[in-house]
Short mmCIF file of C-alpha atoms and ligand atoms in Angstrom, two decimals:
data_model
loop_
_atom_site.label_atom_id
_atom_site.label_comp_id
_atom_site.label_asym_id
_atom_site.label_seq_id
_atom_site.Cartn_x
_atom_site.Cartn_y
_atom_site.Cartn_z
CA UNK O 35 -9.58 24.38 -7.70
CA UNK O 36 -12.98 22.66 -8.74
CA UNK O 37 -15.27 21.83 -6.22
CA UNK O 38 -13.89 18.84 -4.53
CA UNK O 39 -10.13 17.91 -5.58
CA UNK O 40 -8.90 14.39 -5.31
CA UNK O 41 -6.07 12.64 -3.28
CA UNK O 42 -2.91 10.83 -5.01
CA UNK O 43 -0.56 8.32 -3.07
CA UNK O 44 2.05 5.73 -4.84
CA UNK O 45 2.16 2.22 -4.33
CA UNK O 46 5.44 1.57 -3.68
CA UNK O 47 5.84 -2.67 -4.15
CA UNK O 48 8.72 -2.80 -1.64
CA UNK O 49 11.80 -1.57 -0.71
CA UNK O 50 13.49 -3.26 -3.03
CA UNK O 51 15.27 -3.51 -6.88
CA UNK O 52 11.25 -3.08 -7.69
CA UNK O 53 11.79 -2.71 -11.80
CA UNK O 54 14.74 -4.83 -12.23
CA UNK O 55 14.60 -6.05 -15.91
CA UNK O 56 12.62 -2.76 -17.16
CA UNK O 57 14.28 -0.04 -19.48
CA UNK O 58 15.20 3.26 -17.82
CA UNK O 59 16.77 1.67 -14.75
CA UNK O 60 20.08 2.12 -15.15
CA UNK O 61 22.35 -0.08 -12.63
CA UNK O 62 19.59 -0.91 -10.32
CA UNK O 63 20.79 -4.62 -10.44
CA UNK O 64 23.99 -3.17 -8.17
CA UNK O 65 22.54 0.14 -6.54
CA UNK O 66 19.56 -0.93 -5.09
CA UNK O 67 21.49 -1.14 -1.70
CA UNK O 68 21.71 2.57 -1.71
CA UNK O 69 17.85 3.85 -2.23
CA UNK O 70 18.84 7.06 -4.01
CA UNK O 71 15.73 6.18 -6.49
CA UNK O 72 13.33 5.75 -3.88
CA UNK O 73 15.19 9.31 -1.95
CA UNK O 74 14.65 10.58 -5.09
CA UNK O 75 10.97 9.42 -5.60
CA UNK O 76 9.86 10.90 -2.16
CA UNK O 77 11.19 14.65 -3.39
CA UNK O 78 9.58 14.18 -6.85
CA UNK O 79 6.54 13.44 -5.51
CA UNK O 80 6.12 15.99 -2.65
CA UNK O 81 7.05 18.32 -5.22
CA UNK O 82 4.00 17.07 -6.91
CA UNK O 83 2.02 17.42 -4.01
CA UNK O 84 1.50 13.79 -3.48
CA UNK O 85 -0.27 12.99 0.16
CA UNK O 86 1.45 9.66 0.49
CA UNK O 87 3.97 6.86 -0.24
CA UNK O 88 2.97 3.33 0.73
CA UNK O 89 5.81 0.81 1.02
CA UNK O 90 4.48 -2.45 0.73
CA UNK O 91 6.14 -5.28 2.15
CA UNK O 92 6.75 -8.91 2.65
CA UNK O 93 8.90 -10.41 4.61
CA UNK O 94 9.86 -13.69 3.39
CA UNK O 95 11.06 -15.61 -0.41
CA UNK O 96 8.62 -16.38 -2.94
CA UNK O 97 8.75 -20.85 -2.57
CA UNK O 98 4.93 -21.18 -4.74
CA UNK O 99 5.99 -21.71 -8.02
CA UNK O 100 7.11 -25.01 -8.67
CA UNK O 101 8.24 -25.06 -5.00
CA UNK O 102 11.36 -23.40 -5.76
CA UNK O 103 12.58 -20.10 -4.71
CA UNK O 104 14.14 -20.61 -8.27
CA UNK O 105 12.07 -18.20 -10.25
CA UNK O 106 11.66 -15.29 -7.56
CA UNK O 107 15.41 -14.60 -7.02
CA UNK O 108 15.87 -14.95 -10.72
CA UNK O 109 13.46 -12.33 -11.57
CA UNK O 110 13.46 -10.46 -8.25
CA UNK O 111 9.95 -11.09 -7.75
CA UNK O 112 9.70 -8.92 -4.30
CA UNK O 113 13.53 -10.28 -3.17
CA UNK O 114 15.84 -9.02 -2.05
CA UNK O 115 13.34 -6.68 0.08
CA UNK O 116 14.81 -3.84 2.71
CA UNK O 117 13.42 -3.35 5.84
CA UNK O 118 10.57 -0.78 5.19
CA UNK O 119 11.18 1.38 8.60
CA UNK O 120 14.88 2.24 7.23
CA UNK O 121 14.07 3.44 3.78
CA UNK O 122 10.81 5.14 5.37
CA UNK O 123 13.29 6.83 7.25
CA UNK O 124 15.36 7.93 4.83
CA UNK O 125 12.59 9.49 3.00
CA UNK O 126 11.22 11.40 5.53
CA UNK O 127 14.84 12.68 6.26
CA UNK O 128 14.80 14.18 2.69
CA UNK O 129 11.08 15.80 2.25
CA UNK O 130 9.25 18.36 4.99
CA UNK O 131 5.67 17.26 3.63
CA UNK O 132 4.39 14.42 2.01
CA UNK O 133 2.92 11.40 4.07
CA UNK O 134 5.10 8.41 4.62
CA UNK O 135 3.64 4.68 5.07
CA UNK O 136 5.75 1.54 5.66
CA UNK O 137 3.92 -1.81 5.72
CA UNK O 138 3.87 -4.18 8.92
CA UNK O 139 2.96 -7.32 9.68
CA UNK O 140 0.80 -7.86 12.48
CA UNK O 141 2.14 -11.60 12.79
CA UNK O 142 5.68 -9.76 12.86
CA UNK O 143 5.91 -7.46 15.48
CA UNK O 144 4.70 -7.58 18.66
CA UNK O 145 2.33 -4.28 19.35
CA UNK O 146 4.86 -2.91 21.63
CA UNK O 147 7.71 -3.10 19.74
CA UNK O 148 5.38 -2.01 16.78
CA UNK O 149 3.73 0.82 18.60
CA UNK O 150 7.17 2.16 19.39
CA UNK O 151 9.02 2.03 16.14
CA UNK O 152 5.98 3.87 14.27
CA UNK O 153 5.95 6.47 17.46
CA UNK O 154 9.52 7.09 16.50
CA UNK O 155 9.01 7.31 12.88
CA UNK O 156 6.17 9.65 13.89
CA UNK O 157 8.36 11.46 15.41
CA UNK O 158 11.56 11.91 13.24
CA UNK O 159 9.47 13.11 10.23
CA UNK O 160 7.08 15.71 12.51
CA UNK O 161 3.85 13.97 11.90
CA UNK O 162 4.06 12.29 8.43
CA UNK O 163 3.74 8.60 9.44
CA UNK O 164 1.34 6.16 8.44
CA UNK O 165 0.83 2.87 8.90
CA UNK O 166 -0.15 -0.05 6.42
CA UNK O 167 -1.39 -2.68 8.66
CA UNK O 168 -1.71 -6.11 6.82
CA UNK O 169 -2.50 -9.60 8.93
CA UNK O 170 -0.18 -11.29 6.26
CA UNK O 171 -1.06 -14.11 4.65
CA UNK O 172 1.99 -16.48 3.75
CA UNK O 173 2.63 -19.49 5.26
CA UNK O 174 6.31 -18.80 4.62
CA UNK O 175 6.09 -15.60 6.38
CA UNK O 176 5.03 -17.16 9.40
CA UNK O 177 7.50 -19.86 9.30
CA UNK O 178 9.92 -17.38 9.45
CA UNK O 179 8.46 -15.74 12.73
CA UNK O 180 8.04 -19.47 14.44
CA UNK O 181 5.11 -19.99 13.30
CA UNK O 182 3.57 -23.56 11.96
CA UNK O 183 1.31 -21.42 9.49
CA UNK O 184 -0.72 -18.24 9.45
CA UNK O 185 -4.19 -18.42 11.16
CA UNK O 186 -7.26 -18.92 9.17
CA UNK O 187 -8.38 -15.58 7.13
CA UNK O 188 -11.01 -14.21 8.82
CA UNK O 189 -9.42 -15.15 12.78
CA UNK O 190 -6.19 -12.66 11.67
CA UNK O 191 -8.51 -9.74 11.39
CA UNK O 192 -9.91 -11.06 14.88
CA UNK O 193 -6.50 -10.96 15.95
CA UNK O 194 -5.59 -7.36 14.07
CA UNK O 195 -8.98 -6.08 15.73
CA UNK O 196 -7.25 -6.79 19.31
CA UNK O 197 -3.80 -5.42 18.10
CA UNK O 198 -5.55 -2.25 17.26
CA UNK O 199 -6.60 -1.55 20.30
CA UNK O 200 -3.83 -2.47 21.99
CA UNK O 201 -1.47 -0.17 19.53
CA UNK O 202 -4.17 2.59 20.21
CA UNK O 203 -4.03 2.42 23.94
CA UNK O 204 -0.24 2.71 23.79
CA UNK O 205 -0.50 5.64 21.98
CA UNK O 206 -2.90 7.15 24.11
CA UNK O 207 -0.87 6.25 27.01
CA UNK O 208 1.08 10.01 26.99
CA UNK O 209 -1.63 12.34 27.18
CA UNK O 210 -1.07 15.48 25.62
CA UNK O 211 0.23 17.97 27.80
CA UNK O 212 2.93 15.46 29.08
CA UNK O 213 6.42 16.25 28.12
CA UNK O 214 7.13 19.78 29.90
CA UNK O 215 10.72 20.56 29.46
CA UNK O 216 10.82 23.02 32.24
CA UNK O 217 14.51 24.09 32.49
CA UNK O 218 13.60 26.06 35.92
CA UNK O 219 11.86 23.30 37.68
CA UNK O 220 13.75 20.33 36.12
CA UNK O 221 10.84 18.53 34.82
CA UNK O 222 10.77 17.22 31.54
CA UNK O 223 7.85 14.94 31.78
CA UNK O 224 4.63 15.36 33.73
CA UNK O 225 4.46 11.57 35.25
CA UNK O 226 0.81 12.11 35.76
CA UNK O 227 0.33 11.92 32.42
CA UNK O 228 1.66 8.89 31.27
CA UNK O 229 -0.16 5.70 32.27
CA UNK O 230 0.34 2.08 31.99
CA UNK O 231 -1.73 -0.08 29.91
CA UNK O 232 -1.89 -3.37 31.45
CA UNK O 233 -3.74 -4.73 28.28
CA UNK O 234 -4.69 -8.33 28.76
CA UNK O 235 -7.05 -10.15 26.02
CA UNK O 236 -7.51 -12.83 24.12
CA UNK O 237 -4.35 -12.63 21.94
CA UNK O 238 -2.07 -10.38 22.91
CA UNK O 239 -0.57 -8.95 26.45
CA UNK O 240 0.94 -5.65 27.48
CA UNK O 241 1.75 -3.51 29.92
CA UNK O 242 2.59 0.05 28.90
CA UNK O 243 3.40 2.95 28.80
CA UNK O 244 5.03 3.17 25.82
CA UNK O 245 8.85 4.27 26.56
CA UNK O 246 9.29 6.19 23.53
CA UNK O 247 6.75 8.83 23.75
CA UNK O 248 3.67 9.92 22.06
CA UNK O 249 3.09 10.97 18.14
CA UNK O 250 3.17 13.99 17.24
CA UNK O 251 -0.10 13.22 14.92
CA UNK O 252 -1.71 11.24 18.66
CA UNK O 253 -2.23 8.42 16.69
CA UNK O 254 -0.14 7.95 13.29
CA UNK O 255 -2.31 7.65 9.79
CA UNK O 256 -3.62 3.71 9.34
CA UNK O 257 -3.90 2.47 5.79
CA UNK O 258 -5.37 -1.11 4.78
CA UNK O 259 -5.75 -2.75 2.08
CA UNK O 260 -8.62 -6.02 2.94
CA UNK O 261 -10.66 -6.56 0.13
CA UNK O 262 -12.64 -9.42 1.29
CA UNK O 263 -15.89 -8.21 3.62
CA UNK O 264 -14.16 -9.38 6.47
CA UNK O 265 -11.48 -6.84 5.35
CA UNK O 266 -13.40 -4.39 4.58
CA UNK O 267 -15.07 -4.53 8.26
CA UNK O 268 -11.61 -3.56 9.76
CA UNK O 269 -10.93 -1.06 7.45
CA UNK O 270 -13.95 0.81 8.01
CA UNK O 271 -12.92 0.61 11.84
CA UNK O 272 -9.88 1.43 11.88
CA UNK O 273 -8.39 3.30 8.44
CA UNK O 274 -8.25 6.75 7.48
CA UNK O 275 -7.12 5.40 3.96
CA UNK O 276 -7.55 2.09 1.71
CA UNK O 277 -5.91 0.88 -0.34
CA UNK O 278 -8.50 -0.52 -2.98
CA UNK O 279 -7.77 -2.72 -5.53
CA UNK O 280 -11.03 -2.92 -7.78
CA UNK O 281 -12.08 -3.76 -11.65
CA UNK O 282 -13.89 -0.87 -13.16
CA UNK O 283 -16.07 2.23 -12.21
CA UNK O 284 -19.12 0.70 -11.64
CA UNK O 285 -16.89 -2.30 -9.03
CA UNK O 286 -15.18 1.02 -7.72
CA UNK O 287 -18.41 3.04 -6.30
CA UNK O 288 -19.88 -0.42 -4.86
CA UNK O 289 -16.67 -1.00 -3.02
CA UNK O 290 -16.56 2.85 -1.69
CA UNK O 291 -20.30 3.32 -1.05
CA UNK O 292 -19.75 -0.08 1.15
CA UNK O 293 -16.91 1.15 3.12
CA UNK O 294 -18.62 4.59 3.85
CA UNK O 295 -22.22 2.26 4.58
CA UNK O 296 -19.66 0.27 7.18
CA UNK O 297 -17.71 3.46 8.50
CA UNK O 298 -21.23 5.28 9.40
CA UNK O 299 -22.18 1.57 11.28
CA UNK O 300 -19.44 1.73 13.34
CA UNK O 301 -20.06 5.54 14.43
CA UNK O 302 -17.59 6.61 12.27
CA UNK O 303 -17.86 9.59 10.05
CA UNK O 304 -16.92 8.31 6.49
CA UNK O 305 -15.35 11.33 5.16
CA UNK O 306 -12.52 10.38 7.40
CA UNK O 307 -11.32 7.83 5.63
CA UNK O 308 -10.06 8.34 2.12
CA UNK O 309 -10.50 5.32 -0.28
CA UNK O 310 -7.44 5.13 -3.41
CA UNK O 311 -8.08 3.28 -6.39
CA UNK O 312 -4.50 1.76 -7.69
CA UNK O 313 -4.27 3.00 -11.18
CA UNK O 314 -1.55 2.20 -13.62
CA UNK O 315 -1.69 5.44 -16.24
CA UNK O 316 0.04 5.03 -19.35
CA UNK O 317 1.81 8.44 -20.90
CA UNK O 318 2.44 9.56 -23.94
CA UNK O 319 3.48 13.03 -25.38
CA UNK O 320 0.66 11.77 -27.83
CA UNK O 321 -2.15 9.52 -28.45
CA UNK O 322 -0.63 7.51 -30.50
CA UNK O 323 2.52 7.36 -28.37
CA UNK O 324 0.34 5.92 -25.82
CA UNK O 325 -1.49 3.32 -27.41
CA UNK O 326 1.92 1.94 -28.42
CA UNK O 327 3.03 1.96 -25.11
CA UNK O 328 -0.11 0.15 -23.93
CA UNK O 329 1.04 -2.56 -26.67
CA UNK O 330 4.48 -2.80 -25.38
CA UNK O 331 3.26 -3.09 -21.86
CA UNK O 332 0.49 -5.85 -23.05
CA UNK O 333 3.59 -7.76 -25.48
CA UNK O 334 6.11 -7.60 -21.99
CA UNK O 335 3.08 -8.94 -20.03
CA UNK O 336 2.68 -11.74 -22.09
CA UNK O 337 6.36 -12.74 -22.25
CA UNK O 338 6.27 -12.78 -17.78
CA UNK O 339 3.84 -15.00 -17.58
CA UNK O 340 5.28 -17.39 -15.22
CA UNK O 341 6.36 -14.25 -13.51
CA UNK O 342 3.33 -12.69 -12.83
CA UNK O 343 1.91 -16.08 -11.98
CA UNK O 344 4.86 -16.80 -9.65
CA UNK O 345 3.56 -13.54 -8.16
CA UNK O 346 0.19 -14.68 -7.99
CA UNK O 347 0.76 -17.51 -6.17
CA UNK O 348 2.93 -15.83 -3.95
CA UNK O 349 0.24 -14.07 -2.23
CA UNK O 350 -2.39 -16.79 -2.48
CA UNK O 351 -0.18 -19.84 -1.28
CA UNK O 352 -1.11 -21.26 -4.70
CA UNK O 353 1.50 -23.42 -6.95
CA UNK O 354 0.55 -21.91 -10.50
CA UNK O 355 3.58 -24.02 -12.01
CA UNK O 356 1.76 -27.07 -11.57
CA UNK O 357 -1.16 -26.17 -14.06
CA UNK O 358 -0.56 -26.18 -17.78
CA UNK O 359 -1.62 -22.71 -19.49
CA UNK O 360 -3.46 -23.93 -22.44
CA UNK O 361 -6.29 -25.24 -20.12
CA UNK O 362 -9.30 -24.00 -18.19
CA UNK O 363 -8.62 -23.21 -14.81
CA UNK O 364 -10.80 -25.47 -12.00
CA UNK O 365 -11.73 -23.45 -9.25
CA UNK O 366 -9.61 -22.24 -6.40
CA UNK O 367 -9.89 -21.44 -2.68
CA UNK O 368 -6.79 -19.74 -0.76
CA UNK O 369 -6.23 -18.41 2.90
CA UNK O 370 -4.20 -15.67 1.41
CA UNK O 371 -5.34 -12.26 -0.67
CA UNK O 372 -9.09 -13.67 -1.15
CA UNK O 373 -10.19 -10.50 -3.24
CA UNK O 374 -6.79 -11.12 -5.75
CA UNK O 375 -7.89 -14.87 -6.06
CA UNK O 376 -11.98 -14.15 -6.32
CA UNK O 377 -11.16 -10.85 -9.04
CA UNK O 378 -8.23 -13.31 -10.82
CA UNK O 379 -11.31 -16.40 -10.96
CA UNK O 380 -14.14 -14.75 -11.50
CA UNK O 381 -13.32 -14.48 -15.13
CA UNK O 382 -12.54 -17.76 -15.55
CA UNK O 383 -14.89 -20.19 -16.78
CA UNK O 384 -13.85 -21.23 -20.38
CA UNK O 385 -10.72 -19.37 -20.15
CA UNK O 386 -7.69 -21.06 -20.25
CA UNK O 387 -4.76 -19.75 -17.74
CA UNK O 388 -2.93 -18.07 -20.39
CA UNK O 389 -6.03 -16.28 -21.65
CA UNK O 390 -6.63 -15.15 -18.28
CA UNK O 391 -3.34 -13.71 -17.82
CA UNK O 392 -3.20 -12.13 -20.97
CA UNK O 393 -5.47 -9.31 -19.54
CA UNK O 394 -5.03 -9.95 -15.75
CA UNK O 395 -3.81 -6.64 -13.94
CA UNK O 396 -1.86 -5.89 -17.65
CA UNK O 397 -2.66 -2.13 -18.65
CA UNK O 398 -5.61 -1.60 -15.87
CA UNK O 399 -5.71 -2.02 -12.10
CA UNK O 400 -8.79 -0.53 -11.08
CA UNK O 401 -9.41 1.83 -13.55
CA UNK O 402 -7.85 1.88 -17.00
CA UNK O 403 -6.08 5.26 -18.32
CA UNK O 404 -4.03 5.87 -21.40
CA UNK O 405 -3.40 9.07 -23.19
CA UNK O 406 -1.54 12.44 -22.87
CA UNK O 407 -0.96 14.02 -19.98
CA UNK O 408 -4.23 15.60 -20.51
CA UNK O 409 -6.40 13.22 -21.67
CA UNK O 410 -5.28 11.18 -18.67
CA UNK O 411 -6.02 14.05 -16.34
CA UNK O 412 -9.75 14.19 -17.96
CA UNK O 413 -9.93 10.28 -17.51
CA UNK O 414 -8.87 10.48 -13.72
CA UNK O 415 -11.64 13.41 -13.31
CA UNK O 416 -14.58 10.95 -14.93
CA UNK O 417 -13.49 8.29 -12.73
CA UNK O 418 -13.55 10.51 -9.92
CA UNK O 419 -17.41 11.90 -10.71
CA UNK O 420 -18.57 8.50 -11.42
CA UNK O 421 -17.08 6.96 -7.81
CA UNK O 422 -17.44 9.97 -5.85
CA UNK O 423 -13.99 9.74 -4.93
CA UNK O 424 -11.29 10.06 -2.86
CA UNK O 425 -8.56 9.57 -5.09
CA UNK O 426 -5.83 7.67 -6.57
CA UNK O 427 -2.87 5.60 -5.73
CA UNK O 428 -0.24 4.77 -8.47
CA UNK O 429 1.48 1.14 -8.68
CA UNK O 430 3.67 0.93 -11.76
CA UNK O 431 5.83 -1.73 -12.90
CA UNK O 432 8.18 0.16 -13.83
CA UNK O 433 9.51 2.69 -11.49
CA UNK O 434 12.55 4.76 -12.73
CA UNK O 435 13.33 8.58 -12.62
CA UNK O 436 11.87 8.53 -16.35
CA UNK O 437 7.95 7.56 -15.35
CA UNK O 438 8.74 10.02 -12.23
CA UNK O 439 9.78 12.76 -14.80
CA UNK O 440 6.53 12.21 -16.58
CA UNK O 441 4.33 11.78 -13.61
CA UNK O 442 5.83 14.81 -11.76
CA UNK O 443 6.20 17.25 -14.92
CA UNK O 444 3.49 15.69 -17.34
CA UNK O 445 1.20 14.32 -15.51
CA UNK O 446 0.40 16.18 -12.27
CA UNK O 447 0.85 19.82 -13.81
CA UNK O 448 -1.93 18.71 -16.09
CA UNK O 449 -4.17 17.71 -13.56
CA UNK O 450 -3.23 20.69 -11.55
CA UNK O 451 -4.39 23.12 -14.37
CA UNK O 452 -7.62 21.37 -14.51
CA UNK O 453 -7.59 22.47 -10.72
CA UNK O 454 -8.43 18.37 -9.74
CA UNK O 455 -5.22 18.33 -7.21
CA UNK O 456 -3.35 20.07 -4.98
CA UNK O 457 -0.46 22.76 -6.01
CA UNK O 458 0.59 23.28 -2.18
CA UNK O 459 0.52 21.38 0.88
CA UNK O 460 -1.67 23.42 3.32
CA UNK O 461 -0.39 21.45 6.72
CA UNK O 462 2.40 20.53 8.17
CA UNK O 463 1.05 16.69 9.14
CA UNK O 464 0.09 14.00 7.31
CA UNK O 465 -3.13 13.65 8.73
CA UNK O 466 -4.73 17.28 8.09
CA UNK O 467 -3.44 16.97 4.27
CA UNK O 468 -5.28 13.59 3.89
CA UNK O 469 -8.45 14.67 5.42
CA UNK O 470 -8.46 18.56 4.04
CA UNK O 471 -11.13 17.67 1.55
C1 LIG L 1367 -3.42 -3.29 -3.14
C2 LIG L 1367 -3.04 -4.18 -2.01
C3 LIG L 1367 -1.85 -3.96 -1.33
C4 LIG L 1367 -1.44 -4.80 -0.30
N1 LIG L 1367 -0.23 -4.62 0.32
C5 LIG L 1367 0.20 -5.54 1.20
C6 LIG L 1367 1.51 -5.48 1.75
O1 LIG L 1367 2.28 -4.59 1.49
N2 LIG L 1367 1.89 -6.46 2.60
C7 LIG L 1367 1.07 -7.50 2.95
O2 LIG L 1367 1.48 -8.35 3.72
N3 LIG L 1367 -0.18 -7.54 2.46
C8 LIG L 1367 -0.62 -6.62 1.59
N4 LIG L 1367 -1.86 -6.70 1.07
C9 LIG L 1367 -2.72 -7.75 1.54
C10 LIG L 1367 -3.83 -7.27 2.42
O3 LIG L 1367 -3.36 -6.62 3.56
C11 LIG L 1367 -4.68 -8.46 2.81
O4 LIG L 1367 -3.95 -9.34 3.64
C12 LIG L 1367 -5.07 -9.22 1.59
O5 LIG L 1367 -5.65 -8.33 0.65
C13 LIG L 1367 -6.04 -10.30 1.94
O6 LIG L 1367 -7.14 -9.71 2.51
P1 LIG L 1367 -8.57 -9.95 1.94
O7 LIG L 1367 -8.67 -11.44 1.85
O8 LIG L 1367 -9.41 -9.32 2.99
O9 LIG L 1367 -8.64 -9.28 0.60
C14 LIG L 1367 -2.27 -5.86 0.05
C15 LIG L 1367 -3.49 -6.06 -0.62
C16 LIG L 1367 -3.88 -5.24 -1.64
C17 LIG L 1367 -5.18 -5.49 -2.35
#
């Protein structure tokens, strides 16, 4: 291995038909019910030594564009969307290592009965549970929980910063040591070991202990993704991986050095938390293979444009439909995804809408990488030097056995010659894999 290897995780965009429309997917339009893909994709990618899958989620239908739900159902734009604790399930019924991480809500679940369902996933899969804690950010989402509307942005991570600690203390509230399973006196749990909470603040209320145990890992792996400072704040206090959605090398190292500068504020060491740049690689047996694929995937981005803006307004609470694409875009404020909106804008003036799209998110995410298996192995390296790390997490389009196939047997194997990832999982939790260097 060279001196300091690198992390990989896979953005998974939902539970879902995910690349409905895309070549390679067989009968996904009918299957999808059944997640034998995403069973598959776990085993492919703990065979490539992957730390973690990350299920995003959302939990209502797309209504921005135009107002109508029209376009989402068409084109399956994150709907029809499983429950992510099932399929996280599943997968960790069918691997032994690799880290699993379902997205919740915070507006969703109440801590309790969130605090208990990722105990139990904890549980089931020995130690390989994270958690992607979002505050949400769709009005229609909270409708659908009985809400008028989400709070304002920065008051959810107010709120998430009190859920936190309320999630932690529940947790906590088995102390190692409890559960004895003594056949000969009859004692399975120690009850001086488990303790109530009685957790009364601002937001939230609870009384503890938790009824379903502790984790096996004490406290289960928490990934966020908040790009906005006020994001970024409760990241550094409270993940041990982020999700980081930046534009370019130079954005990349800003955005880490300023999570590690927050981490060491807080009293936290910053090599505990491992930050993953989503990356988008494009494949090819040959150069020229993937340059052409880079033009198919820029031609197919140009024909979904009202897709990808349907998408776009989805998480900002923005009606794209209403603007026409040959003009300049005016400027925008949302209470959704604030970094998506500020990285989508910031290129803006003098572009129309369907000059910004053109190039928005099409064949880079954070950092752009096309080539053979090897080339792209190099690229990932460079990126790696020049940011200082931790790693990367894949979000493709396209997911279908095929783009596995080339990640798992192109892709990684190249990278693992190059000694820049992991051939073997050294532990049996999720945890002590993410944070093993
Ligand atoms: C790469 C990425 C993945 C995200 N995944 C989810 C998700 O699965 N579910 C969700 O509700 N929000 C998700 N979010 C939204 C964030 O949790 C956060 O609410 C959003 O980025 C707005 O925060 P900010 O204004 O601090 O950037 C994601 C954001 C990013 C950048």
């Amino acid at each position: 291995m060279a001196a300091r290897p690198f992390h990989l995780g896979w953005f998974l965009q939902g539970s879902s038909v995910q690349a409905w429309g895309e070549p390679w997917t067989g009968h996904i339009g009918t299957t999808w019910m059944v997640p034998d893909l995403f069973l598959d994709m776990a085993r492919c990618l703990e065979r490539a030594c992957f730390d973690y899958i990350l299920l995003e989620d959302s939990s209502y239908v797309g209504e921005s564009f135009n107002g109508s739900t029209e376009l989402y159902l068409k084109h399956a734009i994150a709907v029809p969307r499983q429950d992510p604790s099932v399929v996280a399930s599943l997968m960790t019924a069918v691997t032994s290592r690799i880290g699993i991480v379902p997205t919740f809500g915070t507006y969703a679940y109440p801590p309790y009965l969130l605090a208990r369902l990722v105990a139990t996933l904890d549980q089931v899969s020995q130690g390989r549970i994270g958690w992607n804690a979002v505050t949400g950010s769709s009005e229609f989402a909270a409708m659908n929980f009985g809400m008028k509307g989400m709070p304002e942005h920065d008051l959810r991570y107010d709120m998430a910063d009190e859920y936190m600690q309320v999630v932690r203390a529940l947790w906590n509230s088995w102390e190692p040591g409890a559960i004895i399973a003594d056949r000969n006196s009859g004692v399975l749990v120690d009850h001086t070991k488990v303790h109530a909470v009685n957790h009364e603040g601002r937001f939230y209320k609870t009384r503890g202990p938790l009824n379903s145990g502790p984790c096996p890992q004490g406290q289960p792996v928490i990934a966020q993704a908040g790009g906005s400072p006020r994001g970024r704040q409760f990241a550094a206090q409270h993940a041990d991986t982020i999700v980081a959605h930046t534009k370019g090398i130079a954005a990349a190292k800003v955005y880490r050095d300023d999570v590690r500068q927050r981490m060491a504020a807080c009293g936290r060491d910053p090599d505990k938390c491992k930050v993953l740049f989503l990356v988008a690689p494009i494949i090819g047996q040959t150069e020229a293979e993937a340059q052409e694929r880079k033009r198919m995937r820029l031609e197919r981005a140009r024909q979904q444009i009202p897709q990808r803006l349907a998408h776009l307004g989805k998480i900002t609470n923005i009606d794209f439909g209403k603007f026409d694409l040959d003009q300049p875009l005016g400027e925008l404020k949302t209470n959704g995804h604030q970094q998506t909106l500020d990285q989508f804008t910031a290129r803006a003036p003098g572009k129309t809408l369907r000059e910004l799209m053109e190039d928005y998110n099409t064949t880079a995410l954070s950092v752009e990488l096309v080539g053979t298996p090897d080339s792209v192995a190099a690229q990932m390296a460079e990126a790696m030097e020049q940011t200082g790390g931790d790693g990367f997490l894949f979000s493709l389009p396209n997911v279908s056995r095929r783009v596995l196939a080339e990640i798992e047997d192109g892709l990684v194997p190249a990278l693992q010659a190059r000694g820049l990832t992991r051939a073997a999982y050294t532990h049996k939790q999720f945890r002590d894999n993410l944070l093993e260097f």
